[in-house]
mmCIF file of C-alpha atoms in Angstrom:
data_model
loop_
_atom_site.group_PDB
_atom_site.id
_atom_site.type_symbol
_atom_site.label_atom_id
_atom_site.label_comp_id
_atom_site.label_asym_id
_atom_site.label_seq_id
_atom_site.Cartn_x
_atom_site.Cartn_y
_atom_site.Cartn_z
ATOM 1 C CA MET A 7 -17.638 16.590 26.897
ATOM 2 C CA SER A 8 -17.369 16.083 30.664
ATOM 3 C CA GLU A 9 -13.982 15.827 32.388
ATOM 4 C CA ALA A 10 -14.854 12.265 33.447
ATOM 5 C CA ILE A 11 -15.439 11.166 29.858
ATOM 6 C CA ALA A 12 -12.314 12.981 28.681
ATOM 7 C CA GLU A 13 -10.242 11.237 31.365
ATOM 8 C CA ARG A 14 -11.694 7.829 30.460
ATOM 9 C CA PHE A 15 -10.730 8.347 26.829
ATOM 10 C CA SER A 16 -7.169 9.575 27.521
ATOM 11 C CA LEU A 17 -4.886 7.663 25.149
ATOM 12 C CA SER A 18 -1.181 7.088 24.613
ATOM 13 C CA ALA A 19 1.091 4.405 23.214
ATOM 14 C CA ARG A 20 1.094 2.895 26.724
ATOM 15 C CA SER A 21 -2.585 2.004 26.156
ATOM 16 C CA LEU A 22 -1.719 -0.497 23.418
ATOM 17 C CA GLN A 23 -2.125 -4.223 24.018
ATOM 18 C CA LEU A 24 0.194 -6.836 22.542
ATOM 19 C CA ILE A 25 -0.681 -8.847 19.445
ATOM 20 C CA GLY A 26 1.982 -11.339 18.453
ATOM 21 C CA GLY A 27 4.441 -9.542 20.702
ATOM 22 C CA MET A 28 3.803 -6.131 19.151
ATOM 23 C CA PRO A 29 2.019 -3.240 20.940
ATOM 24 C CA LEU A 30 -0.761 -2.760 18.401
ATOM 25 C CA LEU A 31 -4.285 -3.164 19.780
ATOM 26 C CA LEU A 32 -6.278 -0.323 21.296
ATOM 27 C CA GLU A 33 -9.585 -1.430 22.809
ATOM 28 C CA VAL A 34 -11.905 1.555 22.431
ATOM 29 C CA ASP A 35 -14.564 2.406 25.004
ATOM 30 C CA ALA A 36 -16.670 4.884 23.042
ATOM 31 C CA GLU A 37 -19.789 4.752 25.205
ATOM 32 C CA GLY A 38 -21.632 8.031 24.792
ATOM 33 C CA LEU A 39 -19.732 9.004 21.649
ATOM 34 C CA GLY A 40 -20.263 8.237 17.991
ATOM 35 C CA ALA A 41 -17.288 7.172 15.896
ATOM 36 C CA ALA A 42 -16.928 10.598 14.279
ATOM 37 C CA ASP A 43 -16.965 12.424 17.633
ATOM 38 C CA TRP A 44 -14.494 9.926 19.088
ATOM 39 C CA ALA A 45 -12.190 10.440 16.101
ATOM 40 C CA ARG A 46 -12.316 14.240 16.357
ATOM 41 C CA HIS A 47 -11.569 14.105 20.084
ATOM 42 C CA HIS A 48 -8.681 11.653 19.791
ATOM 43 C CA HIS A 49 -7.026 12.486 16.479
ATOM 44 C CA GLY A 50 -4.046 14.101 18.237
ATOM 45 C CA ALA A 51 -3.436 11.053 20.417
ATOM 46 C CA ILE A 52 -3.796 8.679 17.454
ATOM 47 C CA GLN A 53 -1.327 10.735 15.423
ATOM 48 C CA ALA A 54 1.138 10.607 18.323
ATOM 49 C CA ILE A 55 0.778 6.820 18.522
ATOM 50 C CA LEU A 56 1.333 6.485 14.773
ATOM 51 C CA GLN A 57 4.433 8.665 14.948
ATOM 52 C CA GLU A 58 5.831 6.602 17.827
ATOM 53 C CA ARG A 59 4.726 3.094 16.811
ATOM 54 C CA GLY A 60 3.761 3.311 13.141
ATOM 55 C CA ALA A 61 0.639 1.170 13.502
ATOM 56 C CA VAL A 62 -2.478 0.878 15.659
ATOM 57 C CA LEU A 63 -5.513 -1.413 15.517
ATOM 58 C CA LEU A 64 -8.669 0.219 16.900
ATOM 59 C CA ARG A 65 -11.301 -2.212 18.134
ATOM 60 C CA GLY A 66 -14.675 -1.249 19.580
ATOM 61 C CA LEU A 67 -15.806 1.679 17.424
ATOM 62 C CA ASP A 68 -19.178 1.469 15.681
ATOM 63 C CA LEU A 69 -17.956 2.483 12.247
ATOM 64 C CA PRO A 70 -20.151 3.321 9.243
ATOM 65 C CA ASP A 71 -19.423 2.301 5.659
ATOM 66 C CA GLY A 72 -18.673 4.657 2.802
ATOM 67 C CA ALA A 73 -18.540 8.395 3.341
ATOM 68 C CA GLY A 74 -19.006 8.036 7.102
ATOM 69 C CA PHE A 75 -15.895 5.889 7.333
ATOM 70 C CA GLY A 76 -14.061 8.400 5.185
ATOM 71 C CA GLN A 77 -14.951 11.209 7.577
ATOM 72 C CA VAL A 78 -13.705 9.188 10.564
ATOM 73 C CA LEU A 79 -10.464 8.340 8.761
ATOM 74 C CA SER A 80 -9.928 11.938 7.675
ATOM 75 C CA ALA A 81 -10.430 13.143 11.256
ATOM 76 C CA LEU A 82 -7.981 10.598 12.658
ATOM 77 C CA PHE A 83 -5.348 11.363 10.023
ATOM 78 C CA GLY A 84 -5.808 15.118 10.236
ATOM 79 C CA GLY A 85 -6.155 15.522 6.470
ATOM 80 C CA GLU A 86 -8.539 14.973 3.587
ATOM 81 C CA LEU A 87 -8.492 11.579 1.893
ATOM 82 C CA ILE A 88 -6.661 11.470 -1.426
ATOM 83 C CA GLU A 89 -7.660 9.976 -4.750
ATOM 84 C CA TYR A 90 -6.131 6.677 -5.847
ATOM 85 C CA VAL A 91 -4.451 7.765 -9.095
ATOM 86 C CA TYR A 92 -1.610 6.052 -10.989
ATOM 87 C CA ARG A 93 -3.134 2.783 -9.867
ATOM 88 C CA SER A 94 -1.396 -0.563 -9.683
ATOM 89 C CA THR A 95 -4.346 -2.772 -8.729
ATOM 90 C CA PRO A 96 -8.102 -2.857 -9.425
ATOM 91 C CA ARG A 97 -10.304 -1.177 -6.822
ATOM 92 C CA THR A 98 -13.773 0.326 -6.689
ATOM 93 C CA GLU A 99 -14.496 3.725 -5.170
ATOM 94 C CA VAL A 100 -17.286 3.251 -2.641
ATOM 95 C CA GLN A 101 -17.854 6.896 -1.810
ATOM 96 C CA GLY A 102 -15.819 9.981 -1.013
ATOM 97 C CA ARG A 103 -12.366 8.517 -1.830
ATOM 98 C CA VAL A 104 -13.047 5.379 0.182
ATOM 99 C CA TYR A 105 -12.129 2.308 -1.861
ATOM 100 C CA THR A 106 -12.473 -1.432 -1.714
ATOM 101 C CA ALA A 107 -9.234 -3.186 -0.862
ATOM 102 C CA THR A 108 -7.439 -4.673 -3.892
ATOM 103 C CA GLU A 109 -9.869 -6.810 -5.887
ATOM 104 C CA TYR A 110 -7.679 -9.821 -6.610
ATOM 105 C CA PRO A 111 -9.147 -13.364 -6.616
ATOM 106 C CA ALA A 112 -9.722 -14.818 -3.149
ATOM 107 C CA GLY A 113 -7.219 -17.622 -3.725
ATOM 108 C CA GLU A 114 -4.307 -15.250 -4.326
ATOM 109 C CA VAL A 115 -1.938 -13.888 -1.684
ATOM 110 C CA ILE A 116 -0.969 -10.228 -1.983
ATOM 111 C CA PRO A 117 2.651 -9.902 -0.786
ATOM 112 C CA GLN A 118 3.768 -7.250 1.680
ATOM 113 C CA HIS A 119 4.255 -3.770 0.251
ATOM 114 C CA ASN A 120 4.112 -0.079 1.060
ATOM 115 C CA GLU A 121 1.298 1.626 -0.835
ATOM 116 C CA ASN A 122 2.469 3.388 -4.018
ATOM 117 C CA ALA A 123 6.155 2.709 -3.274
ATOM 118 C CA TYR A 124 6.626 2.362 -7.050
ATOM 119 C CA ALA A 125 5.751 6.043 -7.562
ATOM 120 C CA ARG A 126 7.074 9.490 -6.719
ATOM 121 C CA SER A 127 3.951 10.336 -4.730
ATOM 122 C CA TRP A 128 2.499 8.172 -1.972
ATOM 123 C CA PRO A 129 0.242 8.515 1.090
ATOM 124 C CA LEU A 130 1.939 8.836 4.454
ATOM 125 C CA ARG A 131 -1.182 7.402 6.108
ATOM 126 C CA ILE A 132 -3.408 4.486 5.132
ATOM 127 C CA GLY A 133 -6.339 2.923 6.958
ATOM 128 C CA PHE A 134 -8.332 -0.308 6.580
ATOM 129 C CA LEU A 135 -11.824 -1.009 7.883
ATOM 130 C CA CYS A 136 -12.970 -4.615 8.193
ATOM 131 C CA VAL A 137 -16.669 -4.522 7.321
ATOM 132 C CA GLN A 138 -16.951 -8.306 7.005
ATOM 133 C CA PRO A 139 -14.205 -10.768 8.004
ATOM 134 C CA ALA A 140 -13.740 -13.736 5.701
ATOM 135 C CA GLU A 141 -14.931 -17.149 6.845
ATOM 136 C CA ARG A 142 -11.383 -18.442 6.427
ATOM 137 C CA GLY A 143 -8.184 -16.458 6.129
ATOM 138 C CA GLY A 144 -8.274 -13.007 4.566
ATOM 139 C CA GLU A 145 -5.985 -11.401 7.129
ATOM 140 C CA THR A 146 -4.132 -8.174 6.359
ATOM 141 C CA PRO A 147 -0.585 -8.833 7.605
ATOM 142 C CA ILE A 148 1.614 -5.871 8.476
ATOM 143 C CA GLY A 149 5.392 -5.601 8.642
ATOM 144 C CA ASN A 150 8.013 -3.149 9.872
ATOM 145 C CA SER A 151 9.891 -1.479 6.991
ATOM 146 C CA ARG A 152 12.831 -0.717 9.294
ATOM 147 C CA ALA A 153 13.202 -4.393 10.153
ATOM 148 C CA VAL A 154 13.054 -5.305 6.452
ATOM 149 C CA TYR A 155 15.809 -2.822 5.624
ATOM 150 C CA ARG A 156 18.075 -4.162 8.379
ATOM 151 C CA ALA A 157 17.460 -7.803 7.431
ATOM 152 C CA ILE A 158 18.292 -7.511 3.726
ATOM 153 C CA PRO A 159 21.875 -8.698 3.087
ATOM 154 C CA ALA A 160 24.245 -5.753 2.731
ATOM 155 C CA ALA A 161 25.382 -6.719 -0.785
ATOM 156 C CA ILE A 162 21.790 -6.819 -2.089
ATOM 157 C CA ARG A 163 20.829 -3.631 -0.286
ATOM 158 C CA GLU A 164 23.890 -1.720 -1.508
ATOM 159 C CA LYS A 165 23.327 -2.649 -5.145
ATOM 160 C CA PHE A 166 19.686 -1.562 -5.037
ATOM 161 C CA GLU A 167 20.577 1.680 -3.261
ATOM 162 C CA ARG A 168 23.287 2.440 -5.818
ATOM 163 C CA LYS A 169 21.251 1.624 -8.928
ATOM 164 C CA GLY A 170 17.626 2.226 -7.951
ATOM 165 C CA VAL A 171 14.658 0.453 -9.550
ATOM 166 C CA MET A 172 13.231 0.906 -13.042
ATOM 167 C CA TYR A 173 9.516 0.143 -13.285
ATOM 168 C CA VAL A 174 8.216 -0.697 -16.763
ATOM 169 C CA ARG A 175 4.448 -0.889 -17.283
ATOM 170 C CA ASN A 176 2.332 -1.750 -20.325
ATOM 171 C CA TYR A 177 -1.310 -0.739 -19.942
ATOM 172 C CA SER A 178 -3.850 -2.927 -21.722
ATOM 173 C CA GLN A 179 -6.654 -5.385 -21.089
ATOM 174 C CA LEU A 180 -4.037 -7.922 -19.948
ATOM 175 C CA ASP A 181 -3.786 -6.034 -16.657
ATOM 176 C CA LEU A 182 -5.183 -2.519 -16.260
ATOM 177 C CA PRO A 183 -5.928 -0.136 -19.154
ATOM 178 C CA TRP A 184 -4.346 3.296 -18.915
ATOM 179 C CA SER A 185 -7.769 4.926 -18.548
ATOM 180 C CA GLU A 186 -8.243 3.071 -15.238
ATOM 181 C CA VAL A 187 -4.683 3.591 -13.999
ATOM 182 C CA PHE A 188 -4.748 7.348 -14.604
ATOM 183 C CA GLN A 189 -8.522 7.782 -14.096
ATOM 184 C CA THR A 190 -9.045 9.620 -17.372
ATOM 185 C CA ASP A 191 -9.789 8.941 -21.040
ATOM 186 C CA ASP A 192 -7.815 12.016 -22.106
ATOM 187 C CA ARG A 193 -4.321 11.306 -23.471
ATOM 188 C CA GLY A 194 -3.343 14.903 -22.781
ATOM 189 C CA GLU A 195 -4.124 14.498 -19.074
ATOM 190 C CA VAL A 196 -2.076 11.301 -18.980
ATOM 191 C CA GLU A 197 0.874 13.069 -20.583
ATOM 192 C CA THR A 198 0.572 15.942 -18.105
ATOM 193 C CA TYR A 199 0.632 13.501 -15.197
ATOM 194 C CA CYS A 200 3.649 11.707 -16.651
ATOM 195 C CA ARG A 201 5.473 14.975 -17.227
ATOM 196 C CA ASP A 202 4.737 16.240 -13.708
ATOM 197 C CA ASN A 203 5.865 12.942 -12.156
ATOM 198 C CA GLU A 204 8.911 12.307 -14.381
ATOM 199 C CA LEU A 205 7.448 9.234 -16.056
ATOM 200 C CA GLU A 206 8.664 8.416 -19.553
ATOM 201 C CA TRP A 207 5.739 7.482 -21.790
ATOM 202 C CA GLU A 208 5.263 5.928 -25.197
ATOM 203 C CA TRP A 209 1.944 5.484 -26.996
ATOM 204 C CA LEU A 210 1.648 2.104 -28.718
ATOM 205 C CA ASP A 211 -0.625 0.533 -31.317
ATOM 206 C CA ASP A 212 -4.190 -0.451 -30.385
ATOM 207 C CA ASP A 213 -4.466 2.383 -27.841
ATOM 208 C CA GLY A 214 -1.636 0.933 -25.762
ATOM 209 C CA LEU A 215 0.699 2.838 -23.484
ATOM 210 C CA ARG A 216 4.107 2.025 -21.997
ATOM 211 C CA THR A 217 5.748 3.945 -19.160
ATOM 212 C CA ARG A 218 9.163 3.772 -17.530
ATOM 213 C CA GLN A 219 10.353 5.354 -14.337
ATOM 214 C CA VAL A 220 13.493 5.023 -12.215
ATOM 215 C CA ASN A 221 12.963 5.495 -8.477
ATOM 216 C CA PRO A 222 15.140 4.968 -5.395
ATOM 217 C CA ALA A 223 14.972 1.604 -3.633
ATOM 218 C CA THR A 224 14.966 3.256 -0.206
ATOM 219 C CA ALA A 225 13.443 6.380 1.310
ATOM 220 C CA LEU A 226 14.037 8.607 4.314
ATOM 221 C CA HIS A 227 11.132 8.929 6.717
ATOM 222 C CA PRO A 228 10.146 12.632 6.875
ATOM 223 C CA VAL A 229 9.782 12.620 10.690
ATOM 224 C CA THR A 230 12.180 10.009 12.070
ATOM 225 C CA GLY A 231 14.858 10.439 9.398
ATOM 226 C CA GLU A 232 15.322 6.659 9.236
ATOM 227 C CA THR A 233 16.282 4.902 6.014
ATOM 228 C CA LEU A 234 13.528 2.482 4.983
ATOM 229 C CA TRP A 235 13.243 -0.228 2.339
ATOM 230 C CA PHE A 236 10.643 1.387 0.088
ATOM 231 C CA ASN A 237 10.047 -0.049 -3.373
ATOM 232 C CA GLN A 238 7.963 -2.665 -5.163
ATOM 233 C CA ALA A 239 10.601 -4.418 -7.258
ATOM 234 C CA HIS A 240 9.585 -7.744 -5.700
ATOM 235 C CA LEU A 241 5.966 -7.205 -6.826
ATOM 236 C CA PHE A 242 6.564 -5.801 -10.311
ATOM 237 C CA HIS A 243 9.277 -8.216 -11.385
ATOM 238 C CA VAL A 244 8.185 -11.053 -13.659
ATOM 239 C CA SER A 245 9.495 -13.577 -11.120
ATOM 240 C CA ASN A 246 6.535 -12.652 -8.886
ATOM 241 C CA LEU A 247 4.304 -14.572 -11.312
ATOM 242 C CA ASP A 248 3.844 -18.323 -11.323
ATOM 243 C CA PRO A 249 6.781 -19.658 -13.402
ATOM 244 C CA GLU A 250 4.534 -21.333 -15.981
ATOM 245 C CA VAL A 251 2.395 -18.202 -16.332
ATOM 246 C CA ALA A 252 5.497 -16.025 -16.696
ATOM 247 C CA ALA A 253 7.009 -18.305 -19.356
ATOM 248 C CA THR A 254 3.758 -18.376 -21.330
ATOM 249 C CA MET A 255 3.326 -14.589 -21.217
ATOM 250 C CA ILE A 256 6.903 -13.979 -22.330
ATOM 251 C CA GLU A 257 6.485 -16.465 -25.192
ATOM 252 C CA LEU A 258 3.198 -14.902 -26.337
ATOM 253 C CA PHE A 259 3.906 -11.204 -25.833
ATOM 254 C CA GLY A 260 7.653 -10.779 -25.319
ATOM 255 C CA GLU A 261 9.283 -9.506 -22.137
ATOM 256 C CA GLU A 262 9.088 -5.886 -23.287
ATOM 257 C CA ASN A 263 5.267 -6.140 -23.470
ATOM 258 C CA LEU A 264 4.593 -7.683 -20.060
ATOM 259 C CA PRO A 265 2.015 -5.690 -18.083
ATOM 260 C CA ARG A 266 4.680 -4.856 -15.490
ATOM 261 C CA ASN A 267 8.285 -5.645 -14.809
ATOM 262 C CA ALA A 268 11.194 -4.265 -12.811
ATOM 263 C CA TYR A 269 14.895 -3.787 -13.532
ATOM 264 C CA TYR A 270 17.775 -2.065 -11.854
ATOM 265 C CA GLY A 271 17.741 1.639 -12.568
ATOM 266 C CA ASP A 272 20.332 1.282 -15.337
ATOM 267 C CA GLY A 273 18.106 -1.227 -17.143
ATOM 268 C CA SER A 274 20.107 -4.307 -16.163
ATOM 269 C CA PRO A 275 18.209 -7.377 -14.926
ATOM 270 C CA ILE A 276 17.570 -7.921 -11.228
ATOM 271 C CA GLU A 277 18.761 -11.291 -9.983
ATOM 272 C CA PRO A 278 15.742 -13.504 -9.165
ATOM 273 C CA GLU A 279 17.575 -14.901 -6.144
ATOM 274 C CA ALA A 280 17.954 -11.380 -4.708
ATOM 275 C CA LEU A 281 14.241 -10.753 -5.112
ATOM 276 C CA GLN A 282 13.411 -14.094 -3.519
ATOM 277 C CA ALA A 283 15.595 -13.213 -0.535
ATOM 278 C CA ILE A 284 13.677 -9.950 -0.205
ATOM 279 C CA ARG A 285 10.325 -11.731 -0.428
ATOM 280 C CA ASP A 286 11.431 -14.196 2.254
ATOM 281 C CA ILE A 287 12.404 -11.312 4.540
ATOM 282 C CA TYR A 288 9.077 -9.566 4.008
ATOM 283 C CA ARG A 289 7.291 -12.780 4.930
ATOM 284 C CA SER A 290 9.442 -13.609 7.970
ATOM 285 C CA THR A 291 9.091 -10.133 9.507
ATOM 286 C CA ARG A 292 5.329 -9.731 9.155
ATOM 287 C CA LEU A 293 2.638 -9.893 11.821
ATOM 288 C CA VAL A 294 -0.618 -11.715 11.032
ATOM 289 C CA PHE A 295 -3.734 -11.209 13.160
ATOM 290 C CA PRO A 296 -7.385 -12.228 12.619
ATOM 291 C CA TRP A 297 -9.801 -9.488 11.609
ATOM 292 C CA GLN A 298 -12.894 -8.766 13.681
ATOM 293 C CA ARG A 299 -15.880 -6.892 12.333
ATOM 294 C CA ASN A 300 -15.418 -3.100 12.638
ATOM 295 C CA ASP A 301 -11.674 -3.364 13.260
ATOM 296 C CA LEU A 302 -9.889 -0.229 12.058
ATOM 297 C CA LEU A 303 -6.191 -0.613 11.183
ATOM 298 C CA LEU A 304 -4.192 2.606 10.841
ATOM 299 C CA LEU A 305 -0.665 2.617 9.421
ATOM 300 C CA ASP A 306 2.193 4.966 8.770
ATOM 301 C CA ASN A 307 2.572 3.822 5.154
ATOM 302 C CA MET A 308 6.341 4.293 5.183
ATOM 303 C CA LEU A 309 7.058 2.586 8.503
ATOM 304 C CA PHE A 310 4.728 -0.380 7.866
ATOM 305 C CA THR A 311 3.881 -2.631 4.951
ATOM 306 C CA HIS A 312 0.613 -4.458 4.433
ATOM 307 C CA GLY A 313 -0.546 -7.457 2.389
ATOM 308 C CA ARG A 314 -3.446 -9.890 2.155
ATOM 309 C CA GLU A 315 -3.805 -13.585 2.831
ATOM 310 C CA SER A 316 -5.951 -15.821 0.608
ATOM 311 C CA TYR A 317 -9.434 -16.454 1.926
ATOM 312 C CA GLY A 318 -12.699 -18.341 1.646
ATOM 313 C CA GLY A 319 -16.226 -16.959 1.858
ATOM 314 C CA ALA A 320 -17.329 -13.351 1.587
ATOM 315 C CA ARG A 321 -14.905 -10.650 2.693
ATOM 316 C CA LYS A 322 -15.226 -6.855 2.685
ATOM 317 C CA VAL A 323 -12.410 -4.522 3.654
ATOM 318 C CA LEU A 324 -12.398 -0.813 2.815
ATOM 319 C CA THR A 325 -9.425 1.504 2.625
ATOM 320 C CA GLY A 326 -8.617 5.179 2.515
ATOM 321 C CA MET A 327 -5.375 7.145 2.208
ATOM 322 C CA ALA A 328 -4.289 10.598 3.327
ATOM 323 C CA CYS A 329 -1.335 12.943 3.841
ATOM 324 C CA PRO A 330 0.543 12.788 0.499
ATOM 325 C CA ASN A 331 4.314 13.027 0.729
ATOM 326 C CA ARG A 332 4.409 15.762 -1.935
#
């Protein structure tokens, strides 16, 4: 590469343009370079931006679908993409550990969350490629986990930090079967995963499975050392469902058999009003921007949350994850 081209492509956090008051957008001039070459040349600068800012939106790259996108993402993150195991939502693997974004109905909103914050293992990096923006809506809002932590009332935060969160899951056709969650039909492999990740498990009738796990409500960032709000109690708890749906499911199946639920770590119930306060904070601290075709959103998965707005018309967003925390 010539010195002139290298100089033109010199990047830093100072290159970012504001979106909604946040330095986020990097307009890419990749003339003379393919996306993969651009990614290999700039992965160091992109990693520095992610470490400093936690999020960057790349606009202007000609990005391929499938394995090609995975190679670009892997180059930018400086690590191989990881498999989506111990799943919480339905997704389809496109190719080479590149997945569709969560396949929930278009009319549903997916609240803000950090990927796999309900587990002991999570990706430190996550990326989203907008292949086709929706005709209406379909944005992927992002939010600062540090701001969420600071905004949560001290009494709520202290109780969660002291007790932790217990996640209870029942795997069946009501939500996701255990074979899809753990990506295997072998009970022995499931038990090995549970044992290695300190998940309690219980096999039930009709090929059912129930797991329990207590995890912290907060986490320390491995680089910055900051304390971050990092859990999915607000998503797993039954109060996240429509009230009529929740009441019907409890009446039909019993609370202990709900597909997912959350409690304090000692098994005591979490106050719905505390969870609603947390949801309100997630929503008030998020940044929403319209997708453009070929936009590439890169996040530090601990510093930033993501979600999804409801939408109309066709929409295609791909995702890939890298750099496991353990």
